[in-house]
Each structure stands twice: as structure tokens, then as C-alpha cells.
Amino acid sequence: MSAAAQKPARDTRTILLDYAEVSVLEKGYAATSIEELIAAAGITKSGFFYHFPEKVDLGKALLRRDNEIVETGVRAMFADAFAAHTDPLDALLAALKAYGEAASKSTASRPGCLAAAFSYQDTLFDDETRELIQHGITVKHGLIRAALERVAAAHPPRAPVDLDALADMALAVVQGGMIIDRVRPPEQAVLNAQMTLYRTYVQSLFSHA
Amino acid sequence: MSAAAQKPARDTRTILLDYAEVSVLEKGYAATSIEELIAAAGITKSGFFYHFPEKVDLGKALLRRDNEIVETGVRAMFADAFAAHTDPLDALLAALKAYGEAASKSTASRPGCLAAAFSYQDTLFDDETRELIQHGITVKHGLIRAALERVAAAHPPRAPVDLDALADMALAVVQGGMIIDRVRPPEQAVLNAQMTLYRTYVQSLFSHA
DNA sequence: TGTACATCAGTGAACGCGCGTTCACTGATGTAC
DNA sequence: TGTACATCAGTGAACGCGCGTTCACTGATGTAC
């Protein structure tokens, strides 16, 4: 518990990215100015362009960092859950719970998703950026879909279930829950309630009462 | 079927709003410039400021118009559905189907929701605008929640159901479906598939097989 | 151990453009008497 | 029917600011021999 361990000594680039992430989530990419980022990081404007040759590179770096968190963090949630539970259904439900909770307490004060923010501004970007936006949800979809397959193998559903659509529903419920949480006045934690409801649905589809 | 009936002769203000709506959905409010709007409407910049004293008034007008469509259009969908079906569950399912289809073929080429776009830029706005953003989803929530109450009265569910969360889920699934449809490469109609899945869920909660 | 060079992480000054906004004015249409 | 005035839907020119971007340069640290 040394004091040094608490402050990981963020470098300038990380400070820029951290501040940009919050700002993009609050007012969007276009309205996030380089000026405010350098004020937060305490460097000059040319210093910014040393780290990011163009503004669009900031957007890409933001998405790449976010995608890495998905690749490692969310993947680990599913791996851990499947390691901890013998029943795939229990594992999936645990993983979804962890994912929902992580999503609800993201970087900024309000929940939000970079990919969602970017998706409503994406004609400003090039193809590479659009692919980065897409990548994160593709990975998440894959993880959930793979888990659903294991669940379906262990618990054959009564009626046929479209596993792709069901996996998408988890993503949709999180994205939509975030938007509702952003729009509604106080903290009502719609996102968490939605994930709970979704988990109940999945359970009802596969567990034979 | 006269030719005059096809072209309702949009006035300049409507042209500005129409173009702005598409643009906001594609690149966001901040990146939607007055310059491009007046180019589309064929007026000068001062002409724009005759219609909207400040840019923020354009945003408000956009949201007010959208809210009116919800107030009349979506309300009518529910009224029509409940007039056409004796069973409240059938009525709700029909209304949701109509709502989902309307949402999937909105103004622009891709599905999108003004409130969602604005919610990811809302620190740019004043309180009045934020209330307008909120109003639309409050109304929709109210309509779905009222319908769910009638369904629950006619078909008491086996297990207790949180009707507010279930109503939110319809909104979340539509908002989330839109984001996924925007991000995924071709037209996969995730939004419609999600609404179908949601309707199946509602049906399973209330109809005793 | 000393020197030469390369890389890193910036500085400082300037750029042009496009943005939202203001202001005085105008021509066409509508209304009052 | 004619005139006076008001309102509507704009025009045209100018504004200052902040934006992203460029360019030549710099001081500190690292590496080679």
C-alpha cells in the first residue's frame, strides 16, 4: 500500500486520452477541442500534435484503447465466469452481470460508450475509424454468442432461439440503457435494471422450470 | 392523386429542419453547420437567423417537431392497436410492431434517433433543450407502461414483473438496435429483429402456455 | 570516461478558414380606414 | 379604390474568435564507440 502504487504516474499522452474520453462522452468528438485537452495536460498545442499528427488520430487512439479494454477486460470476465461455474448458464449469467456493472460505472460521471458516441458522428471519420468503432461490438457479440452456444448445448431450449439476435439483445439493452440513463433526470440505474431483466429472459429461455 | 398533393410545398423553415435532422443524425449537432443548411435551403445566412435567432433554437425546434411526431404518431399507433384488438396483449404486440417498423425507417438512410444523438452532446445545451430530449422518451415510456398495465390486468403474470423496467426495455432495445445497425456494415435490420425478440419476451411473460 | 549523434517530448509563433452572430436595410404581401 | 402602415421573409456586408494545422527550433535523455 505504498503511495507510489496509488498514482501510476500517467504520462502526457494518457492524460490527453483520459480527458478526451470524458469530453467526447459529454459533448461529442467534434465539440471536443484540442485547446481544452492541452489545458488539462498542461502542454502547448504543438505538443498535442507531437502525440497525434491529426485530430482524427486522437479518435482512433481512443477507440483502440477502448477496444483493448474489451479484448482483455470483457474477455477475462467471461473466462473467469466459465472457470468459476460448472453450468454454462450460471457462467453466462455471472459474466453478463459483471459486464453490466462495469458498463454502468464507466469513465465519466454518467454511463456512456465511446462507440455509441462516435456512431452518431461517424460521417466525420474515415473507414479505418469506422472499423475501430465496429470492432468493439463485434468482439463483445462474439463472446456472448459463444457463451450462448455453450448454454444451448447444455440446456436445449424448448423453442428454437436465434442466438445471434439474443446476443445482440445484450448489447442493445446496454447501449439503450446507457442512453436512457443519460437522458433521465437522476440516477435511476436503468442500465443495471435492464441487464437484470435480460438475464431473467435468458434464464427463462434455457432453464426448464 | 394530383401532382400537387405529392409535393406539399415545404416552406424554407421546414427545409432547414429536414436537412438539419439528417445532418445531426449523421455527424451530430456541433458538426452540423448553419452554412450547409442555408446552402440546401438556398437562402443567405441572415435568412437562417430570421428563422432561428440562435443555433440552439434550431436544436430545440428539431426536438419539438420530433416530440410532436411522438405525441401524435406513436400515440395513434397504440390507440389504433387497442381499437383493433380486444385482447390487450395482442394490441400491445401490434403497437410495438408498428413502432419498431416506424423507428427502423426513420428520416435518414440509416436508423437513428435525435434524442440519442443529442444525449451524447448534451453538455452543449441548456436545461430547456435537455428537457425536450427527455420529453420524447418519457411519453413513449408512459404509453408502453400504460399498455403493459392493461395487459397485466387481463393476463396476470405468474411471477411478478417490473412494468417500468419492462417498458424501458422496449425503448432500450430500439435505441440499442439503432446503434448496432449504424455500426454494423450492411443492412442487417438488427432493430427489427430486436423488437421481434422483445415482443416474444413480453408474450412469454403474460401468456400462459 | 568522453564525445557525437539520435531520439523524445515537447515550445513558440504564425496561418487561414469557417464558424456563429450582428446590424442596418429591403421588397413583397397583408390589413385598416 | 387608394393610401398608410405593419409584418414577413428575407439580403449583404462585416465582425471576431477559436479551430485544426504547420514549421522551424530546443533542451533533456539515451545510445555507440
Coordinates of C-alpha atoms (C1' of nucleotides) in Angstrom, one line a residue:
Chain A
M1 CA 0.0 0.0 0.0
S2 CA 2.8 2.5 -0.8
A3 CA 1.8 5.9 -2.0
A4 CA 3.7 5.4 -5.2
A5 CA 1.4 2.4 -6.1
Q6 CA -1.7 4.6 -5.9
K7 CA -0.6 7.1 -8.5
P8 CA 0.6 5.2 -11.6
A9 CA 2.2 8.5 -12.9
R10 CA 0.1 8.9 -16.1
D11 CA 2.1 10.2 -19.0
T12 CA 1.0 13.1 -21.0
R13 CA -0.5 11.0 -23.8
T14 CA -2.6 9.2 -21.3
I15 CA -3.8 12.4 -19.7
L16 CA -4.8 13.6 -23.1
L17 CA -6.7 10.4 -23.8
D18 CA -8.4 10.3 -20.4
Y19 CA -9.6 13.9 -20.7
A20 CA -10.7 13.4 -24.3
E21 CA -12.6 10.3 -23.4
V22 CA -14.7 12.1 -20.8
S23 CA -15.2 15.1 -23.1
V24 CA -16.2 13.0 -26.1
L25 CA -18.7 11.2 -23.9
E26 CA -20.2 14.5 -22.7
K27 CA -20.2 16.7 -25.8
G28 CA -19.1 14.6 -28.7
Y29 CA -16.0 14.3 -30.8
A30 CA -16.5 17.5 -32.9
A31 CA -17.0 19.7 -29.9
T32 CA -14.0 18.3 -28.0
S33 CA -11.3 20.8 -28.8
I34 CA -7.6 20.3 -28.8
E35 CA -7.4 23.5 -26.8
E36 CA -9.2 22.1 -23.8
L37 CA -7.2 18.9 -23.9
I38 CA -3.8 20.7 -23.8
A39 CA -5.1 22.9 -21.0
A40 CA -5.9 19.8 -19.0
A41 CA -2.5 18.2 -19.8
G42 CA -0.5 21.5 -19.3
I43 CA 1.2 21.4 -22.7
T44 CA 1.1 23.6 -25.7
K45 CA -0.8 22.9 -28.9
S46 CA 2.2 21.8 -30.8
G47 CA 2.8 19.3 -28.0
F48 CA -0.5 17.7 -28.8
F49 CA 0.4 17.4 -32.5
Y50 CA 3.6 15.5 -31.4
H51 CA 1.4 12.8 -29.9
F52 CA -1.4 12.9 -32.5
P53 CA -0.4 14.2 -36.0
E54 CA -4.1 15.0 -36.8
K55 CA -7.2 15.2 -34.6
V56 CA -8.6 12.1 -36.2
D57 CA -5.7 10.1 -34.7
L58 CA -6.9 11.1 -31.3
G59 CA -10.2 9.5 -32.1
K60 CA -8.5 6.3 -33.4
A61 CA -6.3 6.1 -30.3
L62 CA -9.4 6.5 -28.1
L63 CA -11.1 3.7 -29.9
R64 CA -8.0 1.4 -29.9
R65 CA -7.6 1.8 -26.2
D66 CA -11.3 1.1 -25.6
N67 CA -11.1 -2.0 -27.8
E68 CA -8.1 -3.3 -25.9
I69 CA -10.1 -3.0 -22.7
V70 CA -12.8 -5.0 -24.3
E71 CA -10.4 -7.6 -25.6
T72 CA -8.7 -8.1 -22.2
G73 CA -11.3 -7.0 -19.6
V74 CA -14.5 -8.3 -21.0
R75 CA -12.8 -11.5 -22.3
A76 CA -11.5 -12.0 -18.8
M77 CA -15.0 -11.6 -17.3
F78 CA -16.3 -14.4 -19.5
A79 CA -13.2 -16.6 -18.9
D80 CA -13.4 -16.1 -15.1
A81 CA -17.2 -16.8 -15.0
F82 CA -16.8 -20.0 -17.0
A83 CA -13.9 -21.1 -14.7
A84 CA -16.0 -20.4 -11.6
H85 CA -19.2 -22.1 -12.7
T86 CA -19.7 -25.6 -14.0
D87 CA -23.1 -24.8 -15.5
P88 CA -22.6 -22.7 -18.6
L89 CA -25.9 -20.9 -17.9
D90 CA -24.7 -19.9 -14.4
A91 CA -21.4 -18.8 -16.0
L92 CA -23.1 -16.7 -18.7
L93 CA -25.4 -15.0 -16.2
A94 CA -22.4 -14.2 -13.9
A95 CA -20.4 -12.8 -16.9
L96 CA -23.3 -10.6 -18.0
K97 CA -23.8 -9.3 -14.5
A98 CA -20.1 -8.3 -14.3
Y99 CA -20.2 -6.8 -17.8
G100 CA -23.3 -4.7 -17.0
E101 CA -21.9 -3.4 -13.8
A102 CA -18.6 -2.5 -15.5
A103 CA -20.6 -0.7 -18.2
S104 CA -22.7 1.2 -15.7
K105 CA -19.7 2.7 -13.9
S106 CA -17.6 3.8 -16.9
T107 CA -15.1 6.6 -17.1
A108 CA -17.4 9.6 -16.8
S109 CA -20.0 10.5 -14.2
R110 CA -22.7 9.2 -16.4
P111 CA -22.6 5.9 -18.2
G112 CA -21.7 6.1 -21.9
C113 CA -20.0 4.2 -24.7
L114 CA -17.4 5.7 -27.0
A115 CA -18.6 3.6 -29.9
A116 CA -22.1 4.9 -29.4
A117 CA -21.0 8.5 -29.2
F118 CA -18.9 8.0 -32.4
S119 CA -21.7 6.2 -34.2
Y120 CA -23.7 9.4 -34.1
Q121 CA -20.9 11.4 -35.7
D122 CA -19.4 8.8 -38.0
T123 CA -19.6 10.7 -41.3
L124 CA -16.8 12.8 -39.8
F125 CA -14.4 9.8 -39.9
D126 CA -12.5 7.7 -42.4
D127 CA -13.0 4.0 -43.0
E128 CA -10.3 2.9 -40.5
T129 CA -12.1 4.8 -37.7
R130 CA -15.4 3.3 -38.6
E131 CA -13.8 -0.2 -38.5
L132 CA -12.5 0.6 -35.0
I133 CA -16.0 1.6 -33.9
Q134 CA -17.3 -1.6 -35.2
H135 CA -14.6 -3.9 -33.8
G136 CA -15.5 -3.5 -30.1
I137 CA -19.1 -4.6 -30.6
T138 CA -18.1 -7.4 -32.9
V139 CA -15.8 -8.8 -30.2
K140 CA -18.5 -8.4 -27.5
H141 CA -21.1 -10.1 -29.7
G142 CA -18.7 -13.0 -30.4
L143 CA -18.1 -13.5 -26.7
I144 CA -21.7 -13.5 -25.8
R145 CA -22.7 -15.6 -28.8
A146 CA -20.0 -18.3 -27.9
A147 CA -21.3 -18.4 -24.4
L148 CA -24.9 -18.8 -25.6
E149 CA -23.8 -21.7 -27.7
R150 CA -22.4 -23.5 -24.7
V151 CA -25.6 -22.7 -22.8
A152 CA -27.8 -24.0 -25.6
A153 CA -25.7 -27.2 -25.8
A154 CA -26.1 -27.9 -22.1
H155 CA -29.7 -26.7 -21.9
P156 CA -31.5 -27.3 -25.2
P157 CA -34.3 -24.7 -25.4
R158 CA -37.9 -25.8 -25.9
A159 CA -38.5 -23.4 -28.8
P160 CA -35.7 -22.6 -31.3
V161 CA -33.7 -19.5 -30.3
D162 CA -31.8 -17.1 -32.6
L163 CA -28.5 -16.9 -30.7
D164 CA -27.2 -14.0 -32.8
A165 CA -30.3 -11.9 -32.1
L166 CA -30.2 -12.9 -28.4
A167 CA -26.5 -11.9 -28.2
D168 CA -27.3 -8.6 -29.9
M169 CA -30.1 -8.0 -27.4
A170 CA -27.5 -7.9 -24.6
L171 CA -25.6 -5.3 -26.4
A172 CA -28.7 -3.4 -27.3
V173 CA -30.0 -3.4 -23.8
V174 CA -26.7 -2.0 -22.5
Q175 CA -26.5 0.7 -25.2
G176 CA -30.1 1.6 -24.9
G177 CA -29.9 1.6 -21.1
M178 CA -27.0 4.0 -21.2
I179 CA -28.9 6.4 -23.4
I180 CA -31.9 6.3 -21.1
D181 CA -29.7 6.8 -18.0
R182 CA -28.1 9.8 -19.7
V183 CA -31.5 11.4 -20.6
R184 CA -33.4 10.7 -17.4
P185 CA -33.0 13.2 -14.6
P186 CA -31.4 11.5 -11.5
E187 CA -29.5 8.3 -11.2
Q188 CA -32.1 5.6 -11.7
A189 CA -29.7 2.9 -12.8
V190 CA -31.8 1.8 -15.8
L191 CA -28.8 0.1 -17.3
N192 CA -28.4 -2.3 -14.4
A193 CA -32.1 -3.0 -14.2
Q194 CA -32.1 -3.7 -17.9
M195 CA -29.3 -6.2 -17.6
T196 CA -31.1 -7.9 -14.8
L197 CA -34.2 -8.2 -16.9
Y198 CA -32.2 -9.5 -19.9
R199 CA -30.6 -12.1 -17.6
T200 CA -34.0 -13.2 -16.4
Y201 CA -35.1 -13.6 -20.0
V202 CA -32.1 -15.7 -21.0
Q203 CA -32.7 -17.9 -17.9
S204 CA -36.3 -18.4 -18.9
L205 CA -35.3 -19.4 -22.4
F206 CA -32.9 -22.2 -21.3
S207 CA -33.8 -23.4 -17.9
H208 CA -36.8 -25.7 -17.8
A209 CA -38.8 -25.0 -14.7
Chain B
M1 CA -53.7 11.6 -56.9
S2 CA -53.0 15.0 -58.2
A3 CA -49.4 16.1 -58.6
A4 CA -50.0 19.0 -56.2
A5 CA -50.8 16.5 -53.4
Q6 CA -47.5 14.8 -53.8
K7 CA -45.4 17.9 -53.2
P8 CA -46.7 19.7 -50.1
A9 CA -44.5 22.7 -50.9
R10 CA -42.3 22.7 -47.9
D11 CA -41.5 26.2 -46.7
T12 CA -38.0 27.3 -46.0
R13 CA -38.1 26.7 -42.3
T14 CA -39.2 23.1 -43.0
I15 CA -36.4 22.6 -45.5
L16 CA -33.9 23.8 -42.9
L17 CA -35.3 21.5 -40.3
D18 CA -35.4 18.5 -42.6
Y19 CA -31.8 18.9 -43.7
A20 CA -30.7 19.6 -40.2
E21 CA -32.3 16.5 -38.9
V22 CA -30.5 14.3 -41.4
S23 CA -27.2 16.1 -40.8
V24 CA -27.5 15.9 -37.0
L25 CA -28.2 12.2 -37.2
E26 CA -25.1 11.7 -39.4
K27 CA -22.5 13.9 -37.8
G28 CA -24.0 15.4 -34.7
Y29 CA -25.3 18.8 -33.7
A30 CA -21.9 20.5 -33.3
A31 CA -20.7 19.5 -36.7
T32 CA -23.9 20.5 -38.4
S33 CA -23.1 24.0 -39.7
I34 CA -25.6 26.7 -40.5
E35 CA -23.6 27.1 -43.7
E36 CA -24.6 23.8 -45.1
L37 CA -28.2 24.3 -44.1
I38 CA -28.6 27.5 -45.9
A39 CA -26.9 26.0 -49.0
A40 CA -29.5 23.3 -49.0
A41 CA -32.4 25.8 -48.5
G42 CA -31.0 28.4 -50.9
I43 CA -31.0 31.4 -48.6
T44 CA -28.3 33.5 -47.0
K45 CA -27.0 33.2 -43.5
S46 CA -29.0 36.1 -42.2
G47 CA -32.1 34.3 -43.6
F48 CA -31.3 31.5 -41.2
F49 CA -31.2 33.8 -38.3
Y50 CA -34.6 35.2 -39.1
H51 CA -36.0 31.7 -38.5
F52 CA -33.7 30.7 -35.6
P53 CA -32.3 33.6 -33.5
E54 CA -29.5 31.3 -32.3
K55 CA -28.2 27.9 -33.4
V56 CA -29.5 26.4 -30.2
D57 CA -33.1 27.3 -31.3
L58 CA -32.6 25.1 -34.3
G59 CA -31.9 22.2 -31.9
K60 CA -35.0 23.0 -29.9
A61 CA -37.2 23.2 -33.0
L62 CA -35.8 19.9 -34.1
L63 CA -36.7 18.2 -30.8
R64 CA -40.1 19.9 -30.6
R65 CA -41.0 18.7 -34.0
D66 CA -39.8 15.2 -33.1
N67 CA -41.7 15.2 -29.9
E68 CA -44.9 16.2 -31.7
I69 CA -44.5 13.2 -34.0
V70 CA -44.2 11.0 -30.9
E71 CA -47.2 12.7 -29.3
T72 CA -49.4 12.2 -32.3
G73 CA -47.9 9.3 -34.3
V74 CA -46.9 6.9 -31.6
R75 CA -49.9 7.7 -29.5
A76 CA -52.1 6.9 -32.6
M77 CA -50.3 3.6 -33.1
F78 CA -51.2 2.5 -29.6
A79 CA -54.8 3.8 -29.9
D80 CA -55.3 2.1 -33.2
A81 CA -53.9 -1.2 -31.9
F82 CA -56.1 -1.1 -28.9
A83 CA -59.1 -0.3 -31.1
A84 CA -58.3 -3.2 -33.4
H85 CA -57.7 -5.9 -30.8
T86 CA -59.9 -7.0 -27.9
D87 CA -57.0 -8.7 -26.1
P88 CA -54.7 -6.0 -24.6
L89 CA -51.7 -8.4 -25.2
D90 CA -52.5 -8.6 -28.9
A91 CA -52.9 -4.8 -29.0
L92 CA -49.6 -4.1 -27.3
L93 CA -47.8 -6.5 -29.6
A94 CA -49.3 -4.9 -32.7
A95 CA -48.5 -1.4 -31.4
L96 CA -44.9 -2.4 -30.7
K97 CA -44.5 -3.9 -34.1
A98 CA -45.7 -0.7 -35.7
Y99 CA -43.5 1.4 -33.5
G100 CA -40.4 -0.7 -34.3
E101 CA -41.0 -0.6 -38.0
A102 CA -41.5 3.2 -37.9
A103 CA -38.3 3.6 -36.0
S104 CA -36.3 1.4 -38.4
K105 CA -37.2 3.5 -41.4
S106 CA -36.7 7.0 -40.0
T107 CA -35.7 10.1 -41.9
A108 CA -32.1 9.3 -42.9
S109 CA -30.8 6.3 -44.8
R110 CA -29.7 4.7 -41.5
P111 CA -32.0 4.4 -38.5
G112 CA -31.3 6.9 -35.8
C113 CA -32.9 8.9 -33.0
L114 CA -32.4 12.6 -32.5
A115 CA -32.7 12.3 -28.7
A116 CA -30.0 9.7 -28.7
A117 CA -27.7 11.8 -30.9
F118 CA -28.3 14.8 -28.6
S119 CA -27.8 12.8 -25.5
Y120 CA -24.2 12.3 -26.5
Q121 CA -23.7 16.0 -26.9
D122 CA -25.9 17.4 -24.2
T123 CA -23.4 19.4 -22.2
L124 CA -23.6 21.8 -25.2
F125 CA -27.2 22.6 -24.4
D126 CA -29.3 24.5 -21.8
D127 CA -31.8 23.0 -19.5
E128 CA -34.8 23.6 -21.8
T129 CA -33.1 21.6 -24.5
R130 CA -32.3 18.8 -22.1
E131 CA -35.9 18.7 -21.1
L132 CA -37.0 18.4 -24.7
I133 CA -34.6 15.5 -25.2
Q134 CA -36.1 13.8 -22.1
H135 CA -39.7 14.5 -23.0
G136 CA -39.9 12.2 -26.0
I137 CA -38.8 9.1 -24.1
T138 CA -41.0 10.0 -21.2
V139 CA -44.0 10.0 -23.4
K140 CA -43.1 6.7 -25.1
H141 CA -42.4 5.1 -21.7
G142 CA -45.8 6.3 -20.5
L143 CA -47.6 4.8 -23.5
I144 CA -45.9 1.4 -23.2
R145 CA -46.2 1.3 -19.4
A146 CA -50.0 2.1 -19.6
A147 CA -50.4 -0.7 -22.2
L148 CA -48.5 -3.1 -20.1
E149 CA -50.8 -2.4 -17.2
R150 CA -53.8 -3.3 -19.2
V151 CA -52.0 -6.5 -20.3
A152 CA -51.1 -7.4 -16.8
A153 CA -54.7 -6.8 -15.7
A154 CA -56.0 -9.1 -18.4
H155 CA -53.2 -11.7 -18.0
P156 CA -51.8 -11.8 -14.5
P157 CA -48.2 -12.9 -14.9
R158 CA -47.0 -16.0 -12.9
A159 CA -44.0 -14.2 -11.5
P160 CA -44.1 -10.5 -10.5
V161 CA -43.0 -8.2 -13.3
D162 CA -41.5 -4.8 -13.0
L163 CA -43.6 -3.0 -15.6
D164 CA -41.4 0.2 -15.6
A165 CA -38.3 -1.8 -16.3
L166 CA -40.1 -3.8 -19.0
A167 CA -41.4 -0.6 -20.6
D168 CA -37.8 0.7 -20.5
M169 CA -36.6 -2.4 -22.2
A170 CA -38.7 -1.7 -25.3
L171 CA -37.0 1.7 -25.5
A172 CA -33.6 0.4 -24.8
V173 CA -33.9 -2.3 -27.4
V174 CA -34.9 0.2 -30.0
Q175 CA -32.1 2.7 -29.1
G176 CA -29.5 -0.1 -28.8
G177 CA -30.7 -1.7 -32.1
M178 CA -30.3 1.6 -33.9
I179 CA -26.7 2.0 -32.7
I180 CA -25.9 -1.6 -33.7
D181 CA -27.5 -1.0 -37.1
R182 CA -25.5 2.1 -37.5
V183 CA -22.2 0.4 -36.7
R184 CA -22.6 -2.9 -38.4
P185 CA -21.6 -3.0 -42.1
P186 CA -24.6 -3.8 -44.2
E187 CA -28.3 -3.5 -43.6
Q188 CA -28.9 -6.4 -41.2
A189 CA -32.1 -4.9 -39.6
V190 CA -31.0 -5.6 -36.1
L191 CA -33.5 -3.2 -34.8
N192 CA -36.5 -5.1 -36.2
A193 CA -35.1 -8.4 -35.0
Q194 CA -34.7 -6.9 -31.6
M195 CA -38.2 -5.7 -31.4
T196 CA -39.4 -9.1 -32.5
L197 CA -37.4 -10.7 -29.8
Y198 CA -38.7 -8.3 -27.2
R199 CA -42.3 -9.0 -28.3
T200 CA -41.6 -12.7 -27.8
Y201 CA -40.4 -12.0 -24.3
V202 CA -43.4 -9.9 -23.4
Q203 CA -45.7 -12.6 -24.8
S204 CA -43.9 -15.3 -22.7
L205 CA -44.3 -13.2 -19.6
F206 CA -48.0 -12.8 -19.8
S207 CA -49.5 -15.6 -21.9
H208 CA -49.8 -18.9 -20.0
A209 CA -49.0 -21.7 -22.4
Chain C
dT1 C1' 35.2 8.3 -19.3
dG2 C1' 34.4 11.4 -23.0
dT3 C1' 32.4 12.8 -27.2
dA4 C1' 29.0 12.5 -31.2
dC5 C1' 24.8 11.7 -32.6
dA6 C1' 19.9 10.4 -32.4
dT7 C1' 15.6 10.3 -30.4
dC8 C1' 12.0 12.1 -27.4
dA9 C1' 8.8 15.3 -25.9
dG10 C1' 7.9 19.0 -26.5
dT11 C1' 8.0 25.1 -27.4
dG12 C1' 6.5 29.5 -29.8
dA13 C1' 4.7 32.0 -33.4
dA14 C1' 2.0 32.2 -37.1
dC15 C1' -1.5 30.6 -40.7
dG16 C1' -6.1 30.8 -42.9
dC17 C1' -10.5 29.3 -42.7
dG18 C1' -15.1 28.7 -41.2
dC19 C1' -17.9 29.3 -37.5
dG20 C1' -21.9 31.6 -35.1
dT21 C1' -23.6 36.2 -34.7
dT22 C1' -24.9 41.3 -35.5
dC23 C1' -26.9 45.1 -37.9
dA24 C1' -29.0 48.2 -41.0
dC25 C1' -31.7 47.7 -44.7
dT26 C1' -35.4 45.9 -48.4
dG27 C1' -39.0 44.2 -51.4
dA28 C1' -43.3 41.8 -51.3
dT29 C1' -47.5 40.9 -49.2
dG30 C1' -51.4 41.8 -45.9
dT31 C1' -54.5 44.9 -43.3
dA32 C1' -57.1 49.3 -41.8
dC33 C1' -59.7 53.0 -42.9
Chain D
dT1 C1' -60.3 52.2 -54.9
dG2 C1' -56.4 54.4 -52.9
dT3 C1' -53.2 55.3 -49.5
dA4 C1' -50.6 54.4 -45.0
dC5 C1' -48.6 51.4 -42.3
dA6 C1' -47.2 46.8 -40.5
dT7 C1' -45.5 42.4 -40.9
dC8 C1' -43.0 38.7 -43.3
dA9 C1' -39.1 36.6 -45.2
dG10 C1' -35.5 37.6 -46.1
dT11 C1' -30.4 40.3 -48.2
dG12 C1' -25.4 41.9 -47.8
dA13 C1' -21.5 43.1 -45.5
dA14 C1' -18.9 42.8 -41.7
dC15 C1' -17.3 41.0 -37.0
dG16 C1' -14.1 38.5 -34.0
dC17 C1' -13.0 34.3 -32.3
dG18 C1' -11.4 29.7 -32.0
dC19 C1' -10.5 26.0 -34.6
dG20 C1' -7.1 22.5 -36.6
dT21 C1' -2.7 22.6 -38.7
dT22 C1' 2.3 23.8 -40.0
dC23 C1' 7.1 24.8 -39.3
dA24 C1' 11.5 25.8 -37.5
dC25 C1' 13.6 25.1 -33.5
dT26 C1' 15.1 23.2 -28.5
dG27 C1' 16.6 21.1 -24.2
dA28 C1' 16.9 16.7 -21.9
dT29 C1' 17.8 12.0 -22.1
dG30 C1' 19.6 7.7 -24.4
dT31 C1' 23.0 5.0 -27.1
dA32 C1' 27.5 3.9 -29.8
dC33 C1' 32.1 3.6 -30.0

